[in-house]
Coordinates of C-alpha atoms in Angstrom, one line a residue:
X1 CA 46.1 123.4 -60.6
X2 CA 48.0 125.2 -57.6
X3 CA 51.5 126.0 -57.9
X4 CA 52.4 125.4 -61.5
X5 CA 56.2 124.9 -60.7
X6 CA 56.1 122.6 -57.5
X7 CA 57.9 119.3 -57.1
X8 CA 53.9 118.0 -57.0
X9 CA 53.1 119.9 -60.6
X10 CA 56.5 118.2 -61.9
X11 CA 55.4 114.6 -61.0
X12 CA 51.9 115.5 -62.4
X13 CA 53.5 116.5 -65.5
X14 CA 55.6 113.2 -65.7
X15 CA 53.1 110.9 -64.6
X16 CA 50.5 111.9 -66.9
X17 CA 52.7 111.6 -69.7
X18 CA 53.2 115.7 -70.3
X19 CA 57.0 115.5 -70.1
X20 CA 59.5 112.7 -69.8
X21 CA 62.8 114.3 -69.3
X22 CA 64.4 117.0 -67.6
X23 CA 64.3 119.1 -70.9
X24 CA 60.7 118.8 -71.4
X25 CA 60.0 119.8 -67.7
X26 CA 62.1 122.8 -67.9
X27 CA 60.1 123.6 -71.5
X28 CA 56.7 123.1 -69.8
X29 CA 57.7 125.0 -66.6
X30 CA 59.9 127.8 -67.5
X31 CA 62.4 127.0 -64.5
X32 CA 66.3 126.4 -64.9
X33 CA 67.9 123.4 -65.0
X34 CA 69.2 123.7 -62.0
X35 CA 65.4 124.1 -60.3
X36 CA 64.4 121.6 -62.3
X37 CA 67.2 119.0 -61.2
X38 CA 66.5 119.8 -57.0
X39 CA 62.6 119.3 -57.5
X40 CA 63.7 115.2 -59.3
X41 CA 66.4 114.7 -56.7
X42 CA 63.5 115.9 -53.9
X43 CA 60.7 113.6 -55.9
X44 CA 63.4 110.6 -55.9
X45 CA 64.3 110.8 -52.4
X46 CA 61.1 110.6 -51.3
X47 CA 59.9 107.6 -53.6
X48 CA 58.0 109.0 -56.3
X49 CA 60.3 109.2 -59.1
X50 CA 62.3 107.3 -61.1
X51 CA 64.7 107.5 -64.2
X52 CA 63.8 104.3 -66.7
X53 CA 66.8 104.2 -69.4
X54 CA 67.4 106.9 -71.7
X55 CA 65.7 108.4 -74.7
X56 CA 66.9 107.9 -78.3
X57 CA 69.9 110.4 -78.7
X58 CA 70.2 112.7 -81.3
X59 CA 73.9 113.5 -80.8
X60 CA 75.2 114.7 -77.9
X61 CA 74.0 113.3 -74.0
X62 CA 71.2 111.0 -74.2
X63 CA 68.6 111.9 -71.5
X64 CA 67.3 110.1 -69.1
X65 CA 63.7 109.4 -69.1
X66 CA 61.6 110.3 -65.9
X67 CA 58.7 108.2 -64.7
X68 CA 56.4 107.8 -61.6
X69 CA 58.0 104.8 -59.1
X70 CA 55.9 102.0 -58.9
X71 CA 57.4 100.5 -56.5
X72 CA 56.2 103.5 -54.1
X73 CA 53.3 101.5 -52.6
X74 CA 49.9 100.0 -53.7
X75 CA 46.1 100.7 -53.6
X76 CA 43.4 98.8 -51.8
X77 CA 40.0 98.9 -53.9
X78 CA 36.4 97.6 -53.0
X79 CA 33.4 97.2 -55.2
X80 CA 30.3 96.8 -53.1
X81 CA 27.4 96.1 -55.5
X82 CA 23.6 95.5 -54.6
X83 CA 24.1 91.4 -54.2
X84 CA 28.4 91.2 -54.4
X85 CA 31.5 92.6 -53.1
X86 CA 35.1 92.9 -54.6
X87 CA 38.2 93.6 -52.8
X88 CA 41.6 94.1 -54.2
X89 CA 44.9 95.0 -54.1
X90 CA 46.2 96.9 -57.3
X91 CA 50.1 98.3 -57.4
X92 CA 50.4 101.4 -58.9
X93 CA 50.7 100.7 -62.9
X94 CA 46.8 99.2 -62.1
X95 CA 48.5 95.3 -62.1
X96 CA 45.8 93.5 -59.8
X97 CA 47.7 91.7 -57.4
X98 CA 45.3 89.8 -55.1
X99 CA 41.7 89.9 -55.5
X100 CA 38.4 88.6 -53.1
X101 CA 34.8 88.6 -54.4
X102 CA 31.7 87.7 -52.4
X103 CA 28.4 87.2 -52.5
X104 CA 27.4 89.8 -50.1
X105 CA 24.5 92.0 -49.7
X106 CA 24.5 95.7 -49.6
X107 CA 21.4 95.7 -47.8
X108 CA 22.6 94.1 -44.4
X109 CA 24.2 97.2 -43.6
X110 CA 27.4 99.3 -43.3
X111 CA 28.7 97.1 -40.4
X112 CA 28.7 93.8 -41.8
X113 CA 29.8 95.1 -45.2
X114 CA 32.6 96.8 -44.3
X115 CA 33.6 94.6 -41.6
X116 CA 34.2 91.7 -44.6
X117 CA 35.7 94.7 -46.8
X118 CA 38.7 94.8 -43.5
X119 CA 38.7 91.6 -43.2
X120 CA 39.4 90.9 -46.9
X121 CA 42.0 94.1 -47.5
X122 CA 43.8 92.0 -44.2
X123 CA 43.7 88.7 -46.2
X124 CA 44.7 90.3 -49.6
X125 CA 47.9 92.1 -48.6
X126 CA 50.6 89.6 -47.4
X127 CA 49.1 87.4 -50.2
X128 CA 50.6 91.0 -52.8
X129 CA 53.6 91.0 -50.7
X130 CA 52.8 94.6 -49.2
X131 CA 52.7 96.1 -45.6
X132 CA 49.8 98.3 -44.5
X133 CA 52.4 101.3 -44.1
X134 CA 53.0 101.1 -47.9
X135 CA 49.0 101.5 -48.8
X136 CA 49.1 104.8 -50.3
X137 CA 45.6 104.6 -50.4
X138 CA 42.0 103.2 -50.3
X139 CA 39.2 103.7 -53.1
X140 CA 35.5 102.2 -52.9
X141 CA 32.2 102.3 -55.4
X142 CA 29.2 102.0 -54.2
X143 CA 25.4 101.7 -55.4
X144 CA 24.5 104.9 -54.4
X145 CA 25.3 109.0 -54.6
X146 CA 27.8 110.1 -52.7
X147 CA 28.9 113.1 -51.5
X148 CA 32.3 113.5 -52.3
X149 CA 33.8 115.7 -49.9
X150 CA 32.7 113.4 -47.1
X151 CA 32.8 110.2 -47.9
X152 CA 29.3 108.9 -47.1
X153 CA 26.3 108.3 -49.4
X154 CA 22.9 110.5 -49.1
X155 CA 19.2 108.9 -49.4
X156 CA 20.5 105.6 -51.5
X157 CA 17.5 104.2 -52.6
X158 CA 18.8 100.3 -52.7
X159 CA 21.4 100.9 -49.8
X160 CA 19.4 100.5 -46.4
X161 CA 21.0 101.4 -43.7
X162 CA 23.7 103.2 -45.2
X163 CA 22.1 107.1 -45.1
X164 CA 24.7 109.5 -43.9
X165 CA 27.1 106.6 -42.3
X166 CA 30.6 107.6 -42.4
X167 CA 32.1 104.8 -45.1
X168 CA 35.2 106.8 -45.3
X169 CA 36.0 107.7 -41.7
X170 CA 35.6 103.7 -40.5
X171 CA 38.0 102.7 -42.9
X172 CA 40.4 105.5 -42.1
X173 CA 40.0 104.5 -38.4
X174 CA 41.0 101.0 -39.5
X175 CA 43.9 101.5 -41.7
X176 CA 44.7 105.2 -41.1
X177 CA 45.2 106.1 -44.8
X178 CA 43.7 108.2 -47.2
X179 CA 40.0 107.1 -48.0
X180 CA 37.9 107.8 -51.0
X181 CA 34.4 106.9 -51.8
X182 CA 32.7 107.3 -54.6
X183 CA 29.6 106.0 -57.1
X184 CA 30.3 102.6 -59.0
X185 CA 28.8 104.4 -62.1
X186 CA 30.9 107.0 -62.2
X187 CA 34.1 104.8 -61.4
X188 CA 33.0 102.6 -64.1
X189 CA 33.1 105.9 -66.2
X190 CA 36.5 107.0 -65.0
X191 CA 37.8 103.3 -65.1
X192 CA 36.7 102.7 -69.0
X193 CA 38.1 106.3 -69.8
X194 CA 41.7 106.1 -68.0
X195 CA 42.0 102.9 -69.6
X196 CA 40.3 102.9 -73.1
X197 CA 39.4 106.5 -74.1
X198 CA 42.5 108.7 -72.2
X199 CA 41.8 111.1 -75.4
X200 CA 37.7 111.5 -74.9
X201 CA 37.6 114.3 -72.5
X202 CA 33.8 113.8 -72.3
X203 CA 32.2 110.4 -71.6
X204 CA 29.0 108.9 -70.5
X205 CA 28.8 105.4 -68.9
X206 CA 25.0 104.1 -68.0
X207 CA 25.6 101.2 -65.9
X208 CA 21.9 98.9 -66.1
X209 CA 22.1 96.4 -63.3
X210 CA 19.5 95.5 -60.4
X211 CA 19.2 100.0 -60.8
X212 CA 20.0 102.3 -63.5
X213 CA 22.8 105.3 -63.0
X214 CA 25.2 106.7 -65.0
X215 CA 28.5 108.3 -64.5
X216 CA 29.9 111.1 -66.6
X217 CA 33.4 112.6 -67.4
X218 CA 33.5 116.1 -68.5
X219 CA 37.3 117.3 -69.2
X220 CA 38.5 114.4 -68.3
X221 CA 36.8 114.8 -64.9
X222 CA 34.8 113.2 -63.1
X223 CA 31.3 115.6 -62.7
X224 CA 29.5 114.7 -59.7
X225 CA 26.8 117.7 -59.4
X226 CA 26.4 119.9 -56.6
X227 CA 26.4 117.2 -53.8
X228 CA 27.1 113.8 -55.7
X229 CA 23.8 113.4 -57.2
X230 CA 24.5 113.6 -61.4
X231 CA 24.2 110.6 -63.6
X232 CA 21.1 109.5 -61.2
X233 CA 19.2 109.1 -64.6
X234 CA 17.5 105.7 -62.6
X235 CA 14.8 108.4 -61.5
X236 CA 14.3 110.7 -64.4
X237 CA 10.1 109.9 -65.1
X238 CA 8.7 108.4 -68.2
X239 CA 5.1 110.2 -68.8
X240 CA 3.7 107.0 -70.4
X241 CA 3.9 104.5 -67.0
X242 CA 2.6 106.1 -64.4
X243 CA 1.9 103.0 -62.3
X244 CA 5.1 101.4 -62.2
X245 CA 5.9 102.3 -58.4
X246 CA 10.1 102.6 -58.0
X247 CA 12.3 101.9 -55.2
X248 CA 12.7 104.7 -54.3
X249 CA 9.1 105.4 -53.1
X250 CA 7.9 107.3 -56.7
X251 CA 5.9 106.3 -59.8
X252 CA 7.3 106.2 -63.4
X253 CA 11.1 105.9 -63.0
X254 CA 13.0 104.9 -65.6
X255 CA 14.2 102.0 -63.0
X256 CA 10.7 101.4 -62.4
X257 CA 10.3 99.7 -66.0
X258 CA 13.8 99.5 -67.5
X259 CA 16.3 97.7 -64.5
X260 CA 16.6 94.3 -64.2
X261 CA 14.5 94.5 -61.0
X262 CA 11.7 95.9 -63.0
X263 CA 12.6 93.2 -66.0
X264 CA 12.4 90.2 -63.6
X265 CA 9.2 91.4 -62.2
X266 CA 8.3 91.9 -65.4
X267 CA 8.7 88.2 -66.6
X268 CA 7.3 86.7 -63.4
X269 CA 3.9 88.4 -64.1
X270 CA 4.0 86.8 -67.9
X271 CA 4.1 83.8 -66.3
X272 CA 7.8 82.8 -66.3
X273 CA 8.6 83.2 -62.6
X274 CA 12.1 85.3 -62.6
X275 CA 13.8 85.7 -58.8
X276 CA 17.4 86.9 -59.8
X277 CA 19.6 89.0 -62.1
X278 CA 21.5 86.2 -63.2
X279 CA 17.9 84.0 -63.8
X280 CA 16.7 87.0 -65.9
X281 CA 20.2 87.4 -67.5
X282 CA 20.0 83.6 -68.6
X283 CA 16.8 83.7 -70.1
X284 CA 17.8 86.5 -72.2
X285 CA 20.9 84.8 -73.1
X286 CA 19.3 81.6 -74.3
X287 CA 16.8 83.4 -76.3
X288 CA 13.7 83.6 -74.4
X289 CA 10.9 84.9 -76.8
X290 CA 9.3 87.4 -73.7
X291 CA 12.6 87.8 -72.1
X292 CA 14.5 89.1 -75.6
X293 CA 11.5 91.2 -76.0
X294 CA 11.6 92.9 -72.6
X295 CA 15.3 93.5 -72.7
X296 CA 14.9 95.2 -76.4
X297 CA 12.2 97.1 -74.7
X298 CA 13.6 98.4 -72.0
X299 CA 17.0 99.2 -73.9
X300 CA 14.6 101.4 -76.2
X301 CA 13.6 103.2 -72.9
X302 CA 17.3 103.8 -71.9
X303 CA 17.8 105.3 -75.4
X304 CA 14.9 107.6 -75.2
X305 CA 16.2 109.2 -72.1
X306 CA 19.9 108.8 -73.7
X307 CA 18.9 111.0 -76.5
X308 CA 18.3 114.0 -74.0
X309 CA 21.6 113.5 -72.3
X310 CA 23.5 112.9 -76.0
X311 CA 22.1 116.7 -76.7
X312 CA 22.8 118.0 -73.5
X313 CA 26.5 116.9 -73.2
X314 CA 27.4 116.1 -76.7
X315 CA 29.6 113.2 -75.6
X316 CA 32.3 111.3 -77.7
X317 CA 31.9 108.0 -76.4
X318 CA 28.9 106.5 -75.0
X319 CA 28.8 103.4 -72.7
X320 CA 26.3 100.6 -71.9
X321 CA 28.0 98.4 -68.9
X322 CA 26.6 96.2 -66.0
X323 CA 24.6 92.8 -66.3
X324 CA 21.9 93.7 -68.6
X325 CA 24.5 95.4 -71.3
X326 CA 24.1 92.6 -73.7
X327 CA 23.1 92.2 -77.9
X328 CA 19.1 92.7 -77.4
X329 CA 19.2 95.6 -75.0
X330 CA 22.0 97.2 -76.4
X331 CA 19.9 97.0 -79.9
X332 CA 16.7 98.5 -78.7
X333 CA 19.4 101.6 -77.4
X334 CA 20.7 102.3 -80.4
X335 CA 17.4 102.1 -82.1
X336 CA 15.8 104.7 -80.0
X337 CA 19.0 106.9 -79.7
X338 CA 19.7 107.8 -82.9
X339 CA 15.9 108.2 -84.4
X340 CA 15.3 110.6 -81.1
X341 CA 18.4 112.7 -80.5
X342 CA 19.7 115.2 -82.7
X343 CA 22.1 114.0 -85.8
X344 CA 24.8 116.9 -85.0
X345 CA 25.4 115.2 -81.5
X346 CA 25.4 111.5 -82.3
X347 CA 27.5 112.4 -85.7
X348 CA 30.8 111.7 -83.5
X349 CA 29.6 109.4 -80.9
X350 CA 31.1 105.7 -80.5
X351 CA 28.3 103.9 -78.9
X352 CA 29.5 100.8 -77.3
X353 CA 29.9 98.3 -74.5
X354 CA 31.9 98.1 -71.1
X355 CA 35.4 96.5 -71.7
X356 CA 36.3 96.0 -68.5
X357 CA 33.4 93.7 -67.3
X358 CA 33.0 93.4 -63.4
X359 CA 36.6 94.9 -63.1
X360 CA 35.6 98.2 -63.8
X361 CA 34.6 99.6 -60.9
X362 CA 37.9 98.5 -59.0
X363 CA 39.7 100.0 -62.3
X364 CA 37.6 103.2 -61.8
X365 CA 38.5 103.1 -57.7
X366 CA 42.4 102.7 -58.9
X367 CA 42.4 106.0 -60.5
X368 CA 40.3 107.7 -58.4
X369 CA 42.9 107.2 -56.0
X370 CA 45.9 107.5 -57.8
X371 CA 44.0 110.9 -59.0
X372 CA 43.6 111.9 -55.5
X373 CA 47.0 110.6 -53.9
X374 CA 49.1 111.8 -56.2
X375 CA 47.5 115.7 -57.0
X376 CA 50.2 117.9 -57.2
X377 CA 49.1 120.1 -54.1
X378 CA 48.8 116.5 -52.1
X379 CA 52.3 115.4 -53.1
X380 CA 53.8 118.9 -52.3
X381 CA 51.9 119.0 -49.0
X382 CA 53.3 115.4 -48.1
X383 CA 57.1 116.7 -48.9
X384 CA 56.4 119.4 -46.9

């Protein structure tokens, strides 16, 4: 956590709700009033603090109640999907100010992609009212694992084009601020807990769209793996389909059988010719007899796999997102997830559905960056 009794560890501890006044920060800290008053008036100065009214009294001097400013800048989020982009531009309580969605595909390359994500972040902040200098900084999801640390994905199986280039760097070079990149899956994750679970330190989101992925949250964390590559469930082989040939160049993926790529390919060869996610998402909607069988299908191959990761991480919340998260496949998951996996570790789980729809990624890429942006040993470095 670095320095425990920084000006950075102070606003950490207000911001995230530890301690509100001066009294609680000298409680949690150990430090004197008097250390504890030069770090606020260092914090305020510089923008990130604010007092907002006073707390009940009890007697004696009411105190005033700390809280991060707002008003300190704004975020610039991107969602790049496999056949859509998002831009946005979020202020710092996660209010959406100005938002741009487009029908863009990942697979014309890095270039063309980004080049619409500058052009869009250019279009989206006078609309908010902001000036690039007060972008504290830029978060982005994408289809594919990342590795962290650099800001680039590795091998993306649906991302052509996109191996090793440096998605962080070109927008830094652009907008010279702070860039972080991560998976949508696992900003979905951190997006759905910030928001809806703060409390469940450990929380798996499978996000079942054109792919299959899934983003965890271990102590409130984000857990990436060695180099980016956990959650990538997509790719974890089913014994029984040895024929179903997956993007990614293998045989018997759970993607292979259980995305909506395998789905719609599933339907065309019954005869009902299926050429999109949102064809395929329609049919399953209006009841299709093959289509509501295939989805219940494949949600009972999600579950099957779920019931290993339920034992192995012994989550408290569990949850299906992304186009094919609806009644039938959501069904055939719960179906096959509780008769496979162990009763101790579903005994506490809440299984359940995305909230926050196709906002969750840019809700995920908010507090990634507010995460990032406001660390304690980034603050203290920036007042240094």
């Amino acid at each position: 956590m670095g320095n425990q009794s920084s000006a950075g560890h102070l606003l950490w501890l207000v911001r995230t709700g530890r301690a509100r006044t001066r009294a609680e920060l000298q409680t949690y800290t150990g430090l004197s009033r008097s250390t504890v008053t030069q770090r606020i008036d260092v914090l305020r100065a510089a923008g990130y603090l604010r007092t907002s009214g006073v707390e009940g009294s009890t007697g004696g001097r009411p105190a005033e109640l700390l809280e991060l400013d707002t008003d300190h800048g704004v975020v610039m989020v991107a969602d790049l999907g496999a056949n859509h982009a998002r831009a946005a531009v979020v202020d710092l309580r996660g209010q959406l100010l100005a938002e741009e969605h487009s029908l863009i595909k990942i697979g014309v390359g890095p270039e063309a992609v980004l080049g619409w994500v500058d052009a869009a972040f250019a279009r989206l902040l006078p609309k908010a009212g902001w000036e690039p200098t007060q972008v504290r900084g830029i978060g982005l999801g994408v289809p594919g694992p990342v590795e962290f640390e650099a800001g680039m994905v590795t091998q993306p199986p649906i991302m052509p084009g996109w191996d090793g280039y440096p998605i962080a760097e070109r927008l830094r070079n652009t907008w010279n601020r702070p860039v972080y990149v991560d998976n949508d899956a696992n900003l979905m994750a951190l997006g759905e807990q910030t928001l809806h679970y703060p409390d469940c330190p450990t929380l798996v989101l499978v996000k079942v769209a054109t792919g299959i992925g899934a983003g965890v949250i271990v102590d409130g964390q984000v857990y990436r793996g060695i180099d980016g590559g956990a959650g990538d469930i997509g790719h974890i082989r089913l014994h029984d389909y040895p024929q179903a040939r997956c993007q990614c160049g293998l045989y018997g993926c759970l993607a292979a059988v259980a995305s909506g790529l395998a789905l719609a390919q599933g339907l065309t060869a019954a005869g009902t010719p299926t050429s999109s996610g949102a064809e395929l998402i329609e049919r399953i909607r209006s009841g299709h007899a093959e289509a509501v069988h295939l989805a219940r299908t494949a949600g009972q191959l999600v579950g099957e796999v779920l019931a290993t990761v339920v034992c192995l991480l012994n989550p408290g919340v569990l949850v299906i997102a992304g186009d094919l998260a609806d009644l039938h496949f959501v069904t055939g998951v719960r179906e096959k997830l509780y008769q496979s996996a162990l009763p101790r570790s579903t005994r506490r789980l809440e299984v359940t559905t995305s909230q926050l729809g196709d906002r969750a990624v840019l809700t995920g890429a908010h507090a990634m960056v507010i995460e990032q942006v406001y660390a304690p040993e980034t603050v203290d470095a920036a007042l240094a």
